[in-house]
XYZ file of C-alpha atoms in Angstrom:
657
model
C 28.705 14.575 -30.586
C 27.653 15.447 -27.022
C 24.385 17.288 -26.560
C 23.192 19.451 -23.685
C 19.814 17.720 -23.476
C 21.606 14.518 -22.623
C 23.320 16.238 -19.742
C 20.021 17.350 -18.288
C 18.199 14.047 -18.800
C 21.062 12.069 -17.415
C 21.298 14.259 -14.359
C 17.569 13.730 -13.818
C 18.250 10.018 -13.697
C 21.185 10.383 -11.386
C 19.396 12.759 -9.055
C 16.345 10.567 -8.648
C 17.817 7.083 -8.421
C 18.254 5.331 -5.105
C 21.050 2.840 -4.416
C 20.486 -0.623 -5.825
C 20.263 -3.577 -3.481
C 23.419 -5.667 -3.528
C 22.918 -8.809 -5.555
C 24.636 -12.133 -5.082
C 26.081 -11.768 -8.570
C 26.159 -8.874 -11.018
C 25.645 -8.803 -14.767
C 26.803 -5.444 -16.095
C 23.999 -3.255 -17.392
C 24.061 -2.051 -20.985
C 24.887 1.438 -19.692
C 27.884 0.183 -17.721
C 29.023 -1.979 -20.634
C 28.796 0.961 -23.039
C 30.689 3.309 -20.739
C 33.460 0.767 -20.209
C 33.666 0.027 -23.911
C 34.070 3.733 -24.713
C 36.630 4.229 -21.967
C 34.522 6.747 -20.048
C 34.290 4.538 -16.955
C 37.038 2.064 -16.207
C 37.253 -0.895 -13.874
C 39.497 -1.378 -10.888
C 42.850 -3.113 -10.766
C 41.245 -6.452 -9.933
C 39.031 -6.227 -13.012
C 35.806 -5.472 -11.128
C 33.413 -2.687 -12.140
C 32.110 -2.106 -8.595
C 28.690 -0.904 -9.774
C 27.436 -0.320 -6.241
C 30.434 1.651 -5.045
C 29.738 5.285 -4.246
C 31.054 7.865 -6.696
C 33.785 10.211 -5.510
C 33.944 13.850 -6.574
C 37.187 13.296 -8.483
C 35.773 10.280 -10.300
C 32.628 12.050 -11.373
C 34.551 15.088 -12.634
C 36.684 12.701 -14.701
C 33.621 10.936 -16.128
C 32.247 14.301 -17.260
C 35.607 15.312 -18.716
C 35.817 12.144 -20.820
C 32.193 12.118 -21.928
C 31.957 15.825 -22.795
C 35.461 16.185 -24.281
C 36.049 19.219 -22.090
C 39.028 21.481 -22.899
C 42.071 20.999 -20.665
C 42.405 23.114 -17.544
C 45.254 24.328 -15.399
C 46.324 22.695 -12.166
C 44.739 24.611 -9.277
C 44.040 22.294 -6.301
C 46.697 21.334 -3.773
C 44.936 18.066 -2.900
C 44.896 16.894 -6.542
C 48.317 15.520 -7.413
C 49.432 16.514 -10.931
C 50.332 12.887 -11.674
C 46.975 11.608 -10.431
C 44.872 9.777 -13.011
C 41.997 12.083 -12.049
C 43.895 15.378 -12.303
C 43.116 16.086 -15.968
C 39.384 15.531 -15.498
C 39.135 17.583 -12.321
C 41.120 20.459 -13.791
C 39.096 20.470 -17.033
C 35.699 20.379 -15.258
C 36.887 23.115 -12.918
C 38.099 25.265 -15.808
C 34.673 24.886 -17.480
C 33.076 26.067 -14.249
C 31.053 22.865 -13.843
C 32.818 21.857 -10.613
C 34.531 23.927 -7.960
C 36.576 23.191 -4.889
C 35.631 23.607 -1.255
C 38.272 26.348 -1.232
C 40.407 27.856 -3.980
C 43.080 25.249 -3.307
C 41.069 22.262 -1.996
C 38.806 20.108 -4.188
C 38.145 17.035 -2.052
C 38.552 14.407 -4.791
C 37.965 11.515 -2.356
C 34.695 12.862 -0.985
C 31.448 11.336 -2.231
C 29.068 13.202 -4.535
C 25.764 14.318 -3.022
C 22.551 15.117 -4.850
C 22.798 18.738 -3.793
C 26.324 19.024 -5.205
C 25.065 17.585 -8.487
C 22.274 20.171 -8.583
C 24.915 22.878 -8.233
C 26.945 21.314 -11.076
C 23.917 21.272 -13.363
C 23.105 24.872 -12.497
C 26.622 25.879 -13.467
C 26.349 23.811 -16.646
C 23.333 25.948 -17.572
C 25.446 29.078 -17.132
C 28.279 27.502 -19.130
C 25.867 26.801 -21.998
C 24.258 30.268 -21.758
C 20.807 28.780 -21.054
C 18.264 31.232 -19.595
C 17.328 30.382 -16.033
C 13.883 29.170 -14.960
C 13.124 28.960 -11.275
C 10.270 27.371 -9.367
C 9.000 27.312 -5.808
C 10.240 24.286 -3.911
C 7.599 22.043 -2.371
C 9.744 19.174 -1.130
C 8.982 17.849 2.340
C 12.657 18.275 3.212
C 13.004 21.856 1.921
C 14.661 22.883 5.164
C 17.520 20.447 4.466
C 18.376 22.080 1.136
C 21.181 24.630 1.391
C 21.721 25.352 -2.306
C 18.128 26.495 -2.773
C 18.769 28.667 -5.828
C 20.405 25.792 -7.709
C 17.642 23.347 -6.806
C 14.946 25.900 -7.680
C 16.565 26.250 -11.073
C 16.582 22.469 -11.580
C 12.916 22.206 -10.630
C 12.073 25.155 -12.862
C 13.661 23.412 -15.843
C 11.887 20.153 -15.011
C 15.216 18.473 -14.351
C 14.532 17.374 -10.792
C 11.312 15.778 -9.589
C 12.437 14.119 -6.375
C 11.312 10.945 -4.666
C 7.577 10.215 -4.139
C 6.694 9.235 -0.573
C 3.496 8.702 1.373
C 3.434 12.371 2.385
C 4.685 13.989 -0.806
C 7.998 14.406 -2.636
C 11.413 14.674 -1.013
C 14.698 15.853 -2.511
C 17.238 14.056 -0.265
C 20.023 16.607 -0.799
C 22.698 14.605 1.033
C 22.091 11.227 -0.634
C 25.101 9.755 -2.453
C 25.186 8.171 -5.950
C 26.760 4.910 -7.182
C 28.931 4.092 -10.192
C 25.952 2.280 -11.732
C 23.986 5.512 -11.518
C 26.845 7.464 -13.057
C 27.092 4.963 -15.914
C 23.409 5.354 -16.674
C 23.801 9.150 -16.508
C 26.671 9.303 -18.966
C 25.103 6.740 -21.300
C 21.816 8.614 -21.604
C 23.614 11.928 -21.906
C 25.398 10.661 -25.006
C 22.258 9.062 -26.465
C 20.059 12.176 -26.253
C 20.172 14.944 -28.889
C 18.127 17.600 -30.705
C 19.506 20.777 -29.093
C 22.471 23.011 -29.764
C 25.994 21.786 -29.011
C 27.813 22.366 -25.806
C 30.372 25.182 -25.854
C 33.797 23.709 -26.527
C 32.424 20.840 -28.640
C 33.237 21.025 -32.347
C 30.097 21.672 -34.423
C 29.303 19.398 -37.391
C 30.045 20.684 -40.871
C 26.364 20.590 -41.833
C 24.287 20.827 -38.673
C 20.823 19.353 -39.147
C 19.430 19.086 -35.627
C 16.478 21.475 -35.261
C 16.260 23.945 -32.423
C 13.229 22.976 -30.302
C 10.423 25.382 -29.586
C 10.686 26.528 -25.959
C 8.103 24.967 -23.665
C 5.502 27.574 -22.625
C 5.820 28.529 -18.977
C 2.176 27.655 -18.275
C 2.550 24.007 -19.344
C 1.992 22.514 -15.898
C 1.222 18.870 -16.727
C 4.460 16.984 -17.246
C 4.822 13.490 -18.680
C 7.512 11.491 -16.921
C 8.771 7.958 -16.591
C 9.137 6.112 -13.309
C 11.673 3.413 -12.534
C 11.493 0.354 -10.296
C 12.605 2.419 -7.302
C 9.801 4.933 -7.749
C 12.051 7.679 -9.074
C 10.548 9.925 -11.741
C 12.203 11.462 -14.754
C 10.497 14.048 -17.022
C 10.425 13.135 -20.722
C 10.381 16.753 -21.886
C 6.691 16.639 -22.826
C 4.404 19.086 -21.024
C 0.899 20.373 -21.599
C -1.475 23.081 -20.457
C -4.334 20.707 -19.565
C -4.567 17.254 -18.030
C -6.687 16.117 -20.952
C -3.901 16.947 -23.390
C -1.316 15.214 -21.216
C -3.515 12.147 -20.776
C -4.031 11.891 -24.536
C -0.275 12.002 -25.110
C 0.516 9.551 -22.299
C 2.239 6.414 -23.509
C 0.454 3.146 -22.761
C 3.603 1.799 -21.094
C 3.180 1.092 -17.389
C 6.132 3.290 -16.428
C 4.717 6.521 -17.909
C 2.866 8.978 -15.669
C 1.517 12.520 -15.628
C 2.904 14.825 -12.953
C 1.710 18.131 -11.532
C 3.709 20.162 -9.014
C 6.144 17.306 -8.388
C 3.486 14.658 -7.717
C 2.062 11.857 -9.844
C -1.577 12.578 -10.629
C -2.291 10.024 -13.358
C -0.888 6.669 -14.414
C -1.754 3.748 -16.660
C -1.860 1.102 -13.951
C -0.852 0.571 -10.348
C -2.302 1.064 -6.884
C -3.404 3.966 -4.751
C -2.114 3.905 -1.170
C -4.156 5.517 1.588
C -2.590 8.351 3.600
C -3.724 9.787 6.905
C -5.730 12.952 6.147
C -4.706 16.227 7.752
C -7.754 15.927 9.997
C -6.519 12.556 11.222
C -8.435 9.305 11.101
C -8.894 7.006 8.148
C -8.794 7.857 4.462
C -12.383 8.317 3.326
C -13.931 6.886 0.175
C -16.795 9.030 -1.045
C -19.505 8.710 -3.623
C -19.087 10.826 -6.757
C -20.420 13.903 -4.941
C -17.259 13.787 -2.754
C -19.510 14.324 0.275
C -21.335 11.052 0.951
C -19.090 8.680 2.912
C -18.867 5.079 1.719
C -16.125 3.715 3.975
C -12.747 4.397 5.571
C -9.339 2.828 4.913
C -6.443 2.815 7.318
C -3.084 4.418 6.585
C -1.070 2.345 4.130
C -4.003 0.339 2.740
C -3.889 -0.435 -0.968
C -6.779 0.531 -3.224
C -7.411 -0.755 -6.716
C -6.659 2.102 -9.126
C -9.234 3.071 -11.775
C -8.359 6.613 -12.889
C -7.454 10.010 -11.404
C -6.999 13.721 -11.864
C -5.435 16.475 -9.768
C -8.352 16.535 -7.310
C -9.565 12.965 -6.854
C -8.555 9.345 -7.386
C -11.187 6.873 -8.569
C -10.581 3.545 -6.853
C -12.191 0.260 -5.881
C -12.144 -1.235 -2.394
C -12.964 -4.960 -2.575
C -14.674 -4.138 -5.872
C -16.724 -1.251 -4.472
C -16.244 1.931 -6.503
C -15.360 5.102 -4.629
C -13.534 8.408 -4.835
C -10.633 9.579 -2.677
C -9.316 13.105 -2.366
C -5.937 13.276 -4.061
C -4.497 14.672 -0.830
C -5.547 11.523 1.042
C -3.723 8.927 -1.089
C -0.705 8.635 -3.334
C -0.164 6.672 -6.536
C 2.310 3.844 -7.054
C 2.617 2.932 -10.761
C 2.836 -0.786 -11.471
C 6.379 -0.302 -12.777
C 7.411 0.947 -9.326
C 5.527 -1.609 -7.222
C 8.073 -3.355 -5.021
C 5.670 -5.966 -3.736
C 2.160 -7.310 -4.048
C -0.221 -9.030 -1.656
C -1.127 -12.607 -2.539
C -2.921 -15.750 -1.376
C -1.346 -19.180 -1.190
C -2.400 -22.714 -0.286
C -0.049 -24.033 2.380
C 0.966 -27.636 3.068
C -1.881 -28.064 5.595
C -4.571 -27.052 3.108
C -5.061 -23.598 4.623
C -5.535 -20.473 2.535
C -2.898 -18.032 3.730
C -3.101 -14.339 2.908
C 0.248 -12.554 2.704
C -0.151 -8.788 2.796
C 2.466 -6.417 1.382
C 3.055 -3.071 3.110
C 4.077 -0.124 0.920
C 5.064 1.719 4.092
C 7.661 -0.740 5.340
C 8.373 -2.763 2.180
C 7.597 -5.935 4.137
C 5.107 -8.800 4.280
C 2.858 -10.200 7.019
C 0.649 -13.290 6.806
C -2.443 -14.731 8.436
C -4.672 -17.764 7.858
C -7.917 -16.794 6.116
C -9.640 -20.182 5.865
C -9.670 -23.393 3.871
C -7.833 -23.398 0.540
C -9.941 -24.199 -2.554
C -9.225 -27.717 -3.785
C -8.272 -26.332 -7.203
C -5.451 -24.223 -5.749
C -1.983 -25.680 -6.137
C 0.166 -25.735 -3.032
C 2.759 -22.960 -3.006
C 1.345 -21.138 -6.058
C 0.449 -17.467 -5.675
C -3.096 -16.283 -6.338
C -4.434 -12.748 -6.252
C -7.679 -11.128 -5.165
C -8.863 -7.629 -4.286
C -11.798 -8.887 -2.201
C -10.825 -12.344 -0.938
C -13.568 -13.845 -3.121
C -12.688 -13.471 -6.813
C -9.247 -14.896 -7.592
C -6.811 -14.733 -10.496
C -3.450 -16.327 -11.182
C -0.194 -14.409 -11.694
C -1.137 -13.782 -15.326
C -4.393 -12.114 -14.274
C -6.580 -14.979 -15.544
C -9.649 -15.691 -13.391
C -9.403 -19.008 -11.526
C -12.649 -18.993 -9.564
C -14.985 -17.402 -7.032
C -14.596 -18.740 -3.486
C -16.233 -17.464 -0.293
C -14.779 -18.449 3.048
C -17.540 -19.917 5.219
C -16.780 -18.018 8.400
C -16.279 -14.717 6.575
C -19.807 -14.834 5.145
C -21.537 -16.609 8.040
C -24.206 -14.305 9.543
C -23.790 -13.115 13.118
C -27.283 -14.491 13.832
C -26.112 -18.103 13.580
C -25.132 -20.160 16.643
C -22.012 -22.149 17.388
C -22.150 -25.833 18.266
C -19.583 -25.387 21.044
C -20.521 -25.110 24.691
C -19.296 -22.553 27.194
C -16.974 -25.168 28.702
C -15.480 -25.989 25.302
C -14.928 -22.298 24.600
C -13.163 -21.827 27.932
C -11.036 -24.924 27.299
C -9.792 -23.745 23.875
C -9.091 -20.271 25.242
C -6.998 -21.722 28.073
C -5.160 -23.997 25.628
C -4.286 -21.059 23.389
C -3.177 -18.965 26.368
C -0.829 -21.748 27.470
C 0.685 -21.683 23.996
C 1.145 -17.923 24.199
C 2.694 -18.192 27.631
C 5.136 -20.794 26.359
C 6.220 -18.326 23.683
C 7.087 -15.871 26.435
C 9.092 -18.499 28.303
C 11.058 -19.376 25.158
C 11.747 -15.742 24.260
C 10.826 -13.285 27.052
C 12.013 -10.246 25.149
C 10.034 -10.893 21.964
C 6.870 -12.111 23.704
C 6.828 -10.029 26.868
C 3.141 -9.263 26.292
C 2.222 -12.892 27.003
C 3.794 -13.131 30.438
C 1.319 -14.816 32.841
C -1.249 -15.049 30.039
C -2.996 -17.998 31.725
C -3.580 -15.841 34.790
C -4.099 -12.337 33.422
C -5.944 -12.696 30.100
C -9.309 -10.970 29.993
C -10.678 -13.885 27.942
C -10.398 -16.366 30.831
C -13.750 -17.837 31.827
C -15.661 -15.856 29.224
C -17.500 -18.851 27.707
C -20.754 -18.505 29.673
C -21.067 -14.791 28.913
C -20.537 -15.421 25.212
C -23.161 -18.184 25.145
C -25.637 -15.970 27.013
C -25.247 -13.243 24.410
C -25.639 -15.836 21.693
C -28.878 -17.062 23.253
C -30.475 -13.755 24.184
C -28.887 -11.279 21.781
C -28.479 -13.517 18.704
C -24.702 -13.096 18.326
C -22.629 -16.153 17.406
C -20.440 -16.847 20.448
C -17.449 -18.109 18.451
C -17.606 -15.080 16.162
C -17.555 -12.718 19.122
C -14.705 -14.723 20.677
C -12.680 -14.602 17.440
C -13.256 -10.871 17.250
C -12.021 -10.494 20.828
C -8.943 -12.589 20.085
C -8.148 -10.471 17.040
C -8.829 -7.087 18.667
C -7.286 -7.719 22.092
C -4.450 -10.129 21.267
C -5.977 -12.907 23.364
C -7.061 -10.478 26.048
C -3.496 -9.337 26.691
C -3.428 -5.968 24.887
C -2.829 -2.856 27.030
C -6.387 -1.634 26.421
C -7.865 -5.010 27.334
C -5.743 -5.204 30.464
C -6.322 -1.664 31.689
C -9.852 -1.001 30.452
C -11.453 -4.463 30.034
C -12.014 -3.451 26.403
C -11.890 -6.635 24.338
C -12.884 -5.136 20.997
C -11.092 -1.811 20.629
C -14.370 0.023 21.187
C -13.953 3.781 20.674
C -10.347 3.211 19.585
C -10.154 5.270 16.403
C -7.474 6.006 13.815
C -7.657 9.679 14.730
C -7.227 9.061 18.464
C -9.502 8.195 21.359
C -10.459 10.876 23.846
C -12.702 10.151 26.817
C -12.850 6.450 25.949
C -15.098 4.415 28.213
C -13.508 2.004 30.686
C -15.459 -1.139 31.499
C -15.799 -2.727 34.927
C -15.590 -6.225 33.490
C -14.840 -7.824 30.103
C -18.498 -8.802 30.017
C -19.445 -5.138 30.026
C -17.504 -4.599 26.816
C -19.430 -7.516 25.249
C -22.652 -5.805 26.314
C -21.491 -2.552 24.733
C -20.526 -4.364 21.532
C -23.988 -5.881 21.342
C -26.177 -2.958 22.317
C -24.306 0.034 20.901
C -22.667 -1.509 17.855
C -23.702 -4.817 16.295
C -27.355 -4.998 17.291
C -27.888 -1.284 16.820
C -25.958 -0.091 13.787
C -24.437 -3.019 11.898
C -26.734 -6.079 11.725
C -30.303 -4.694 11.492
C -31.140 -3.196 8.106
C -32.366 -0.119 9.977
C -28.864 0.476 11.366
C -26.796 3.501 10.409
C -23.988 1.327 9.027
C -25.972 -1.661 7.754
C -24.144 -3.477 4.958
C -25.114 -7.034 5.891
C -24.859 -8.987 9.139
C -21.598 -10.791 8.342
C -17.910 -10.068 8.940
C -17.306 -9.494 5.213
C -14.868 -7.141 3.529
C -14.894 -3.566 2.225
C -17.764 -4.332 -0.154
C -20.270 -5.939 2.212
C -20.647 -6.818 5.853
C -19.622 -5.104 9.084
C -16.077 -4.543 7.755
C -17.335 -1.842 5.380
C -17.808 0.675 8.173
C -16.729 -0.994 11.429
C -12.973 -1.142 10.842
C -10.580 0.760 8.591
C -8.414 -2.365 8.224
C -9.569 -3.808 4.879
C -8.835 -7.324 6.113
C -10.461 -7.015 9.550
C -13.275 -9.413 8.615
C -10.944 -11.886 6.948
C -8.625 -12.023 9.948
C -11.487 -12.695 12.372
C -12.842 -15.369 10.014
C -9.364 -16.898 10.029
C -9.387 -17.121 13.824
C -12.806 -18.814 13.716
C -11.566 -21.281 11.112
C -8.455 -22.189 13.089
C -10.331 -22.516 16.380
C -13.027 -24.672 14.806
C -10.468 -26.840 13.016
C -8.602 -27.420 16.264
C -11.813 -28.203 18.156
C -13.053 -30.832 15.723
C -14.792 -28.850 12.988
C -18.253 -28.877 14.553
C -19.233 -25.513 13.124
C -17.777 -25.791 9.643
C -19.027 -29.350 9.083
C -22.343 -29.281 10.945
C -23.369 -25.680 10.369
C -22.664 -25.889 6.653
C -25.554 -28.375 6.474
C -27.680 -26.719 9.154
C -27.379 -23.281 7.545
C -27.648 -22.926 3.787
C -26.113 -19.634 2.692
C -27.644 -17.587 -0.099
C -27.237 -14.053 -1.402
C -29.868 -11.704 -2.729
C -30.026 -11.110 -6.476
C -31.427 -7.600 -6.111
C -33.703 -5.580 -3.826
C -35.639 -8.058 -1.686
C -38.277 -7.905 1.039
C -38.228 -10.130 4.110
C -41.715 -11.054 5.331
C -42.951 -12.230 8.706
C -44.318 -15.438 7.200
C -44.224 -17.361 3.924
C -46.583 -14.910 2.275
C -46.237 -11.439 0.791
C -49.377 -10.450 2.705
C -47.953 -11.395 6.109
C -46.334 -8.018 6.609
C -42.872 -6.682 5.878
C -40.183 -7.350 8.445
C -37.450 -5.388 6.625
C -35.939 -5.076 3.138
C -32.533 -5.531 1.529
C -31.701 -2.594 -0.779
C -29.855 -4.585 -3.438
C -27.974 -7.695 -4.424
C -25.221 -9.413 -2.480
C -26.796 -9.500 1.001
C -26.121 -12.886 2.585
C -28.738 -14.847 4.484
C -28.675 -18.132 6.411
C -31.641 -20.314 5.449
C -32.876 -23.065 7.755
C -35.690 -24.374 5.594
C -38.582 -23.029 3.587
C -42.116 -23.396 2.313
C -44.265 -22.252 -0.585
C -41.438 -20.762 -2.619
C -40.007 -18.860 0.349
C -36.816 -19.457 2.271
C -36.960 -19.297 6.047
C -33.948 -17.261 7.105
C -32.419 -16.081 10.356
C -33.781 -12.585 10.796
C -31.427 -9.603 10.985
C -34.054 -7.987 13.186
C -33.906 -8.595 16.935
C -37.706 -8.733 17.201
C -38.186 -11.916 15.148
C -36.094 -15.085 15.105
C -36.956 -15.852 11.485
C -38.055 -14.108 8.336
C -39.167 -15.303 4.902
C -37.589 -14.371 1.609
C -38.707 -15.332 -1.886
C -36.472 -18.110 -3.203
C -36.545 -16.425 -6.618
C -34.724 -13.436 -5.144
C -31.751 -15.501 -3.951
C -28.931 -17.578 -5.390
C -26.638 -20.121 -3.696
C -23.361 -18.742 -2.403
C -20.224 -20.600 -3.566
C -18.380 -21.724 -0.411
C -14.972 -23.351 -0.103
C -15.519 -26.869 1.279
C-alpha cells in the first residue's frame, strides 16, 4: 500500500540531496536494489544502473506511476510517442495532475528534473490528495531565484523542504538537478513510510487499522530533523512549541538536529564554524554576559561545540569556554562533517598540522614543530589546542607543548645578526628559484633577493632584542609569516612587515612606514611591549605566541593557528641553522607555568616589593635560576630584567624534545 506521508518524506530527501561524487566503483545502495527488485527503476541495456545519471522528466513521471499505481491516462503530448516505454507513466501522472507539460501538447520527457519542478509536483500532489495548504514565508538566501514561490512556500509551510545549510544561511537551489540514486532513495522511503490516509486511486484495505495522526499545531516552531553526509536536512515530522521540549525528544544519534526557521540551532555533536558578522571583522567570543569580549575568530574557523540555543552557541576555542551569537556562526553536525583537521608525524620527524576548511572543502598544511617520539609516522592525531592530543578513537595520547610556541618573547636567540641575514638570504634564493621554475604560480617571488623587505634586517632585530627585550628570531618568524618573506603587497608598498592595522573588517587610514625598521618599532612600542607582554597591557594573556587560550594569539590575531604557524617558522629556521636555540635555550631557559594566581617580586623575598601578578594558572615563565624557594624568571615588565616567583606556585611544562 502506498501512503501519502512517504511521498512527502521522500520528496524531502530528493529536494535536499546534492549529487554524489563519482566513485571508482559502485555498490548499489539498498534503496536502488529494492527499487530494481520491485521493477520501479530498471537498468539500462548494458545492465548498468547509472546511479549518478541525472533524472529526466519522463523517467521520474514513470517512477511515480509505477510506485503509486496511478490510474492510466490518455495520450496528450505530441513529444511523447505512444509506443514509448515512458508514455504510460507520463500520461498517468499527467492525468492525476501531478505533472504537466510545458504546453498542452509538449511535455519535455528528455529534460532533466529541477528542484523547483519537484516542488510544483508535490504541491499538486497535495491538491490531488485534498490536503489543506499551509504556507510559510521564504527565508532562503536565493529567494530571488525561485519562480514558483507559492509552491515552495507551501512545501516550507508543511515542513517538506528545509534547503541546504551554508555559511550565510539556507539556500533552496531551485535549478539543481537530481540523480537516479536520489530518485531511488525517494521512492524507497515513500513506500516504507505509513500512518496516514491512502492516496486517492489506491485501493483501501478491507480492515484499515492505520490511525489518523493529530495535526501538528501551527505554533510548533522547533522541528526535529535528520542530516545526511552532504549536510542536507530532512524533517522527521516531530515538532514542538519550545526548544526544551525538542531537546528532550532529540535522538542521541549524531545525525539528529533541532531546526528553527530553516536553520540548525541544536545538535548532539559537531563543530561551529565562524561567520563574518554583519558589522564586519572577526566573529567574537563573549563571556556569558554576551558583552565582555574574550577573543575573535576569523571567518571559517572551527570552534569546539558544547551546546546551543536560538540565540547563542556555547563553544570552546583551544579549550577556552566562550559564547558566540547564533548569527555569527553556523553548526555542522558530526554526521555532515566532510573533513577534519589533524596532526601527523612526517618522515623527517616534524609535527605537521593539516587544517581542513569548511568553506572550500580543502586542506592546507604547515610545520608546527618537532613530533613527539611516541607519535607513529603517518598516523593521524587530533587536538583542539595543539597541546592535548587524542587518537582517531578520541583516546588521549599525551600533552605536548612545542618549545617555540610557548617560549616567552623576553628570551634571546643565540644567532647573530649576520647569521640571521644569511638565513634570510638563503630562503629568499629558494623563493626566487620557485619563481624561475614556475613564473605564473610564484610571480610574487620575482627578484625576491633584491626586493624583499627582510634583506639586511638582522642588526635591527638584534638591537630590539637587546634594548626592547624581544627575541629576534621570534620577530623574524612573525615577519616571515605575516609578510610572506617581505614580498607581500603591504610589505612592498608600506614597509609593513607584520600586518599592523590590517583588520578582518578592513583597514582605513593605515599607517605607512618609511622603513621596515619603523614597522618593527611600531610592533614593539604600540603592540607587544604595550598591550600584549606586560601584565598591565590591555590584551595581556601571557608573553608567548600561544594559541586561543593563552599568549598573544588570544587577542592579536583572529587566525586560531597564528601562534603555531610562527612557532613552526622558528622551528624550521633553527633546525636549518644548527639547532642553537632549541638545544641550547632549552637548557638555558627552564619553562614553567603558574598553578594559580601568583605574584612576581623584585627579589627572592615576598617583602621585596611586587613587580606584577599573574591572575591565574597557565601563565608561562622562563626561569634562569633561583634561590630560597623562588625561581628567577625573565620579567614581563620592561623596567626589570628579572623577577622572582615562588617555586611552589609553578609546575614544569611538558615540552616535546
